[in-house]
Amino acid sequence: MIVNEEDNYGVYKIDLEKFSQEQSKWQHDNYELELNRDHYLRLYKKKTERHLIDSVKYEFVNDPYSKRIRLEKDSTHHHIIADNPTLFRKPFNHFYYVFESSKYGNMFFEKD
């Protein structure tokens, strides 16, 4: 799969199959990300109602096969979006981002 800019835009939710059921369910019920065309990644807290908790500007980086995001560095960002995510591609138009949280470890966000 080759990921282009257009593929990246959208809402990302926690994948329930890549981590322990209890932890991934809790993360899924509490957090989601959105990548917008304005080049801001927005992190939302979903419990009770969806509300913005942080945002960070991003740019696209070209690697040999895909466009992935790189976040602006800022130590004040929420622990989930403090570092650049890793893009993982799978066959048949499927990919996901892994964010390394200092509190939760790896968080697997898949496009909704």
mmCIF file with all atom_site columns, C-alpha atoms in Angstrom:
data_model
loop_
_atom_site.group_PDB
_atom_site.id
_atom_site.type_symbol
_atom_site.label_atom_id
_atom_site.label_alt_id
_atom_site.label_comp_id
_atom_site.label_asym_id
_atom_site.label_entity_id
_atom_site.label_seq_id
_atom_site.pdbx_PDB_ins_code
_atom_site.Cartn_x
_atom_site.Cartn_y
_atom_site.Cartn_z
_atom_site.occupancy
_atom_site.B_iso_or_equiv
_atom_site.pdbx_formal_charge
_atom_site.auth_seq_id
_atom_site.auth_comp_id
_atom_site.auth_asym_id
_atom_site.auth_atom_id
_atom_site.pdbx_PDB_model_num
ATOM 1   C CA . MET A 1 1   ? 0.000   0.000  0.000  1.00 0.00 ? 1   MET A CA 1
ATOM 2   C CA . ILE A 1 2   ? 1.214   3.478  -0.834 1.00 0.00 ? 2   ILE A CA 1
ATOM 3   C CA . VAL A 1 3   ? -0.188  6.143  1.522  1.00 0.00 ? 3   VAL A CA 1
ATOM 4   C CA . ASN A 1 4   ? -0.695  9.598  0.019  1.00 0.00 ? 4   ASN A CA 1
ATOM 5   C CA . GLU A 1 5   ? -1.729  12.888 1.655  1.00 0.00 ? 5   GLU A CA 1
ATOM 6   C CA . GLU A 1 6   ? -5.405  12.337 0.937  1.00 0.00 ? 6   GLU A CA 1
ATOM 7   C CA . ASP A 1 7   ? -5.304  8.914  2.633  1.00 0.00 ? 7   ASP A CA 1
ATOM 8   C CA . ASN A 1 8   ? -4.049  10.509 5.861  1.00 0.00 ? 8   ASN A CA 1
ATOM 9   C CA . TYR A 1 9   ? -6.942  12.921 6.393  1.00 0.00 ? 9   TYR A CA 1
ATOM 10  C CA . GLY A 1 10  ? -9.726  11.762 8.685  1.00 0.00 ? 10  GLY A CA 1
ATOM 11  C CA . VAL A 1 11  ? -10.636 10.506 12.141 1.00 0.00 ? 11  VAL A CA 1
ATOM 12  C CA . TYR A 1 12  ? -8.520  7.827  13.838 1.00 0.00 ? 12  TYR A CA 1
ATOM 13  C CA . LYS A 1 13  ? -9.693  5.562  16.628 1.00 0.00 ? 13  LYS A CA 1
ATOM 14  C CA . ILE A 1 14  ? -7.877  3.026  18.775 1.00 0.00 ? 14  ILE A CA 1
ATOM 15  C CA . ASP A 1 15  ? -7.656  -0.409 17.164 1.00 0.00 ? 15  ASP A CA 1
ATOM 16  C CA . LEU A 1 16  ? -9.245  -2.891 19.543 1.00 0.00 ? 16  LEU A CA 1
ATOM 17  C CA . GLU A 1 17  ? -7.213  -5.877 18.280 1.00 0.00 ? 17  GLU A CA 1
ATOM 18  C CA . LYS A 1 18  ? -3.602  -4.764 18.720 1.00 0.00 ? 18  LYS A CA 1
ATOM 19  C CA . PHE A 1 19  ? -3.420  -4.556 22.499 1.00 0.00 ? 19  PHE A CA 1
ATOM 20  C CA . SER A 1 20  ? -4.964  -6.188 25.547 1.00 0.00 ? 20  SER A CA 1
ATOM 21  C CA . GLN A 1 21  ? -8.764  -6.086 25.370 1.00 0.00 ? 21  GLN A CA 1
ATOM 22  C CA . GLU A 1 22  ? -9.293  -4.158 28.600 1.00 0.00 ? 22  GLU A CA 1
ATOM 23  C CA . GLN A 1 23  ? -6.680  -1.479 27.874 1.00 0.00 ? 23  GLN A CA 1
ATOM 24  C CA . SER A 1 24  ? -7.544  -1.030 24.191 1.00 0.00 ? 24  SER A CA 1
ATOM 25  C CA . LYS A 1 25  ? -11.272 -0.763 24.990 1.00 0.00 ? 25  LYS A CA 1
ATOM 26  C CA . TRP A 1 26  ? -10.547 1.939  27.579 1.00 0.00 ? 26  TRP A CA 1
ATOM 27  C CA . GLN A 1 27  ? -8.330  3.859  25.121 1.00 0.00 ? 27  GLN A CA 1
ATOM 28  C CA . HIS A 1 28  ? -10.926 3.461  22.350 1.00 0.00 ? 28  HIS A CA 1
ATOM 29  C CA . ASP A 1 29  ? -13.661 4.831  24.591 1.00 0.00 ? 29  ASP A CA 1
ATOM 30  C CA . ASN A 1 30  ? -11.562 7.790  25.726 1.00 0.00 ? 30  ASN A CA 1
ATOM 31  C CA . TYR A 1 31  ? -9.420  9.102  22.832 1.00 0.00 ? 31  TYR A CA 1
ATOM 32  C CA . GLU A 1 32  ? -9.484  9.797  19.137 1.00 0.00 ? 32  GLU A CA 1
ATOM 33  C CA . LEU A 1 33  ? -7.367  11.786 16.698 1.00 0.00 ? 33  LEU A CA 1
ATOM 34  C CA . GLU A 1 34  ? -8.244  13.821 13.662 1.00 0.00 ? 34  GLU A CA 1
ATOM 35  C CA . LEU A 1 35  ? -5.889  14.818 10.837 1.00 0.00 ? 35  LEU A CA 1
ATOM 36  C CA . ASN A 1 36  ? -7.234  17.822 8.955  1.00 0.00 ? 36  ASN A CA 1
ATOM 37  C CA . ARG A 1 37  ? -6.295  19.533 5.717  1.00 0.00 ? 37  ARG A CA 1
ATOM 38  C CA . ASP A 1 38  ? -5.278  22.609 7.743  1.00 0.00 ? 38  ASP A CA 1
ATOM 39  C CA . HIS A 1 39  ? -2.252  20.523 8.827  1.00 0.00 ? 39  HIS A CA 1
ATOM 40  C CA . TYR A 1 40  ? -3.273  20.250 12.453 1.00 0.00 ? 40  TYR A CA 1
ATOM 41  C CA . LEU A 1 41  ? -3.610  16.987 14.298 1.00 0.00 ? 41  LEU A CA 1
ATOM 42  C CA . ARG A 1 42  ? -6.296  17.283 16.957 1.00 0.00 ? 42  ARG A CA 1
ATOM 43  C CA . LEU A 1 43  ? -6.559  14.999 19.977 1.00 0.00 ? 43  LEU A CA 1
ATOM 44  C CA . TYR A 1 44  ? -10.009 14.540 21.485 1.00 0.00 ? 44  TYR A CA 1
ATOM 45  C CA . LYS A 1 45  ? -11.205 13.151 24.780 1.00 0.00 ? 45  LYS A CA 1
ATOM 46  C CA . LYS A 1 46  ? -14.435 11.226 24.184 1.00 0.00 ? 46  LYS A CA 1
ATOM 47  C CA . LYS A 1 47  ? -15.690 10.296 27.644 1.00 0.00 ? 47  LYS A CA 1
ATOM 48  C CA . THR A 1 48  ? -19.127 11.834 28.263 1.00 0.00 ? 48  THR A CA 1
ATOM 49  C CA . GLU A 1 49  ? -18.807 14.038 25.151 1.00 0.00 ? 49  GLU A CA 1
ATOM 50  C CA . ARG A 1 50  ? -16.128 14.678 22.534 1.00 0.00 ? 50  ARG A CA 1
ATOM 51  C CA . HIS A 1 51  ? -13.951 17.687 23.338 1.00 0.00 ? 51  HIS A CA 1
ATOM 52  C CA . LEU A 1 52  ? -10.595 18.925 22.113 1.00 0.00 ? 52  LEU A CA 1
ATOM 53  C CA . ILE A 1 53  ? -7.729  18.457 24.563 1.00 0.00 ? 53  ILE A CA 1
ATOM 54  C CA . ASP A 1 54  ? -4.718  19.375 22.376 1.00 0.00 ? 54  ASP A CA 1
ATOM 55  C CA . SER A 1 55  ? -3.598  20.027 18.828 1.00 0.00 ? 55  SER A CA 1
ATOM 56  C CA . VAL A 1 56  ? -0.280  20.089 17.050 1.00 0.00 ? 56  VAL A CA 1
ATOM 57  C CA . LYS A 1 57  ? 0.790   21.283 13.616 1.00 0.00 ? 57  LYS A CA 1
ATOM 58  C CA . TYR A 1 58  ? 2.149   18.601 11.289 1.00 0.00 ? 58  TYR A CA 1
ATOM 59  C CA . GLU A 1 59  ? 3.797   18.317 7.915  1.00 0.00 ? 59  GLU A CA 1
ATOM 60  C CA . PHE A 1 60  ? 4.105   15.462 5.466  1.00 0.00 ? 60  PHE A CA 1
ATOM 61  C CA . VAL A 1 61  ? 7.386   13.631 5.062  1.00 0.00 ? 61  VAL A CA 1
ATOM 62  C CA . ASN A 1 62  ? 8.134   11.642 1.942  1.00 0.00 ? 62  ASN A CA 1
ATOM 63  C CA . ASP A 1 63  ? 9.636   8.254  2.384  1.00 0.00 ? 63  ASP A CA 1
ATOM 64  C CA . PRO A 1 64  ? 10.190  5.896  -0.559 1.00 0.00 ? 64  PRO A CA 1
ATOM 65  C CA . TYR A 1 65  ? 6.650   4.484  -0.430 1.00 0.00 ? 65  TYR A CA 1
ATOM 66  C CA . SER A 1 66  ? 4.329   6.797  1.497  1.00 0.00 ? 66  SER A CA 1
ATOM 67  C CA . LYS A 1 67  ? 3.581   10.199 2.920  1.00 0.00 ? 67  LYS A CA 1
ATOM 68  C CA . ARG A 1 68  ? 3.553   10.119 6.686  1.00 0.00 ? 68  ARG A CA 1
ATOM 69  C CA . ILE A 1 69  ? 3.135   12.899 9.212  1.00 0.00 ? 69  ILE A CA 1
ATOM 70  C CA . ARG A 1 70  ? 5.816   14.592 11.304 1.00 0.00 ? 70  ARG A CA 1
ATOM 71  C CA . LEU A 1 71  ? 4.684   16.666 14.277 1.00 0.00 ? 71  LEU A CA 1
ATOM 72  C CA . GLU A 1 72  ? 6.105   20.004 15.342 1.00 0.00 ? 72  GLU A CA 1
ATOM 73  C CA . LYS A 1 73  ? 8.090   19.452 18.508 1.00 0.00 ? 73  LYS A CA 1
ATOM 74  C CA . ASP A 1 74  ? 6.820   21.118 21.658 1.00 0.00 ? 74  ASP A CA 1
ATOM 75  C CA . SER A 1 75  ? 7.308   19.756 25.157 1.00 0.00 ? 75  SER A CA 1
ATOM 76  C CA . THR A 1 76  ? 3.954   21.159 26.280 1.00 0.00 ? 76  THR A CA 1
ATOM 77  C CA . HIS A 1 77  ? 1.863   18.796 24.141 1.00 0.00 ? 77  HIS A CA 1
ATOM 78  C CA . HIS A 1 78  ? -0.267  16.051 25.633 1.00 0.00 ? 78  HIS A CA 1
ATOM 79  C CA . HIS A 1 79  ? 1.736   12.854 26.261 1.00 0.00 ? 79  HIS A CA 1
ATOM 80  C CA . ILE A 1 80  ? -0.034  11.004 23.431 1.00 0.00 ? 80  ILE A CA 1
ATOM 81  C CA . ILE A 1 81  ? 1.080   13.510 20.777 1.00 0.00 ? 81  ILE A CA 1
ATOM 82  C CA . ALA A 1 82  ? 4.418   14.555 22.259 1.00 0.00 ? 82  ALA A CA 1
ATOM 83  C CA . ASP A 1 83  ? 6.452   12.513 19.744 1.00 0.00 ? 83  ASP A CA 1
ATOM 84  C CA . ASN A 1 84  ? 6.188   11.594 16.076 1.00 0.00 ? 84  ASN A CA 1
ATOM 85  C CA . PRO A 1 85  ? 4.088   8.539  15.298 1.00 0.00 ? 85  PRO A CA 1
ATOM 86  C CA . THR A 1 86  ? 5.211   5.564  13.245 1.00 0.00 ? 86  THR A CA 1
ATOM 87  C CA . LEU A 1 87  ? 3.247   4.686  10.119 1.00 0.00 ? 87  LEU A CA 1
ATOM 88  C CA . PHE A 1 88  ? 2.592   1.002  9.478  1.00 0.00 ? 88  PHE A CA 1
ATOM 89  C CA . ARG A 1 89  ? 1.227   -0.081 6.114  1.00 0.00 ? 89  ARG A CA 1
ATOM 90  C CA . LYS A 1 90  ? -0.639  -3.284 5.444  1.00 0.00 ? 90  LYS A CA 1
ATOM 91  C CA . PRO A 1 91  ? -1.871  -4.820 2.192  1.00 0.00 ? 91  PRO A CA 1
ATOM 92  C CA . PHE A 1 92  ? -5.141  -3.781 0.596  1.00 0.00 ? 92  PHE A CA 1
ATOM 93  C CA . ASN A 1 93  ? -5.330  -0.092 1.430  1.00 0.00 ? 93  ASN A CA 1
ATOM 94  C CA . HIS A 1 94  ? -4.886  -0.407 5.163  1.00 0.00 ? 94  HIS A CA 1
ATOM 95  C CA . PHE A 1 95  ? -2.525  1.490  7.446  1.00 0.00 ? 95  PHE A CA 1
ATOM 96  C CA . TYR A 1 96  ? -2.329  2.749  11.014 1.00 0.00 ? 96  TYR A CA 1
ATOM 97  C CA . TYR A 1 97  ? -0.259  5.070  13.190 1.00 0.00 ? 97  TYR A CA 1
ATOM 98  C CA . VAL A 1 98  ? 1.408   4.120  16.459 1.00 0.00 ? 98  VAL A CA 1
ATOM 99  C CA . PHE A 1 99  ? 1.913   6.890  19.000 1.00 0.00 ? 99  PHE A CA 1
ATOM 100 C CA . GLU A 1 100 ? 4.158   6.220  21.969 1.00 0.00 ? 100 GLU A CA 1
ATOM 101 C CA . SER A 1 101 ? 2.581   7.661  25.095 1.00 0.00 ? 101 SER A CA 1
ATOM 102 C CA . SER A 1 102 ? 4.744   8.130  28.173 1.00 0.00 ? 102 SER A CA 1
ATOM 103 C CA . LYS A 1 103 ? 1.775   6.990  30.295 1.00 0.00 ? 103 LYS A CA 1
ATOM 104 C CA . TYR A 1 104 ? 0.097   4.287  28.185 1.00 0.00 ? 104 TYR A CA 1
ATOM 105 C CA . GLY A 1 105 ? 2.882   2.921  26.001 1.00 0.00 ? 105 GLY A CA 1
ATOM 106 C CA . ASN A 1 106 ? 2.088   2.250  22.342 1.00 0.00 ? 106 ASN A CA 1
ATOM 107 C CA . MET A 1 107 ? -1.312  3.452  21.153 1.00 0.00 ? 107 MET A CA 1
ATOM 108 C CA . PHE A 1 108 ? -2.545  2.049  17.832 1.00 0.00 ? 108 PHE A CA 1
ATOM 109 C CA . PHE A 1 109 ? -4.706  4.529  15.912 1.00 0.00 ? 109 PHE A CA 1
ATOM 110 C CA . GLU A 1 110 ? -6.538  3.305  12.834 1.00 0.00 ? 110 GLU A CA 1
ATOM 111 C CA . LYS A 1 111 ? -8.485  5.481  10.402 1.00 0.00 ? 111 LYS A CA 1
ATOM 112 C CA . ASP A 1 112 ? -12.222 5.211  11.009 1.00 0.00 ? 112 ASP A CA 1
#
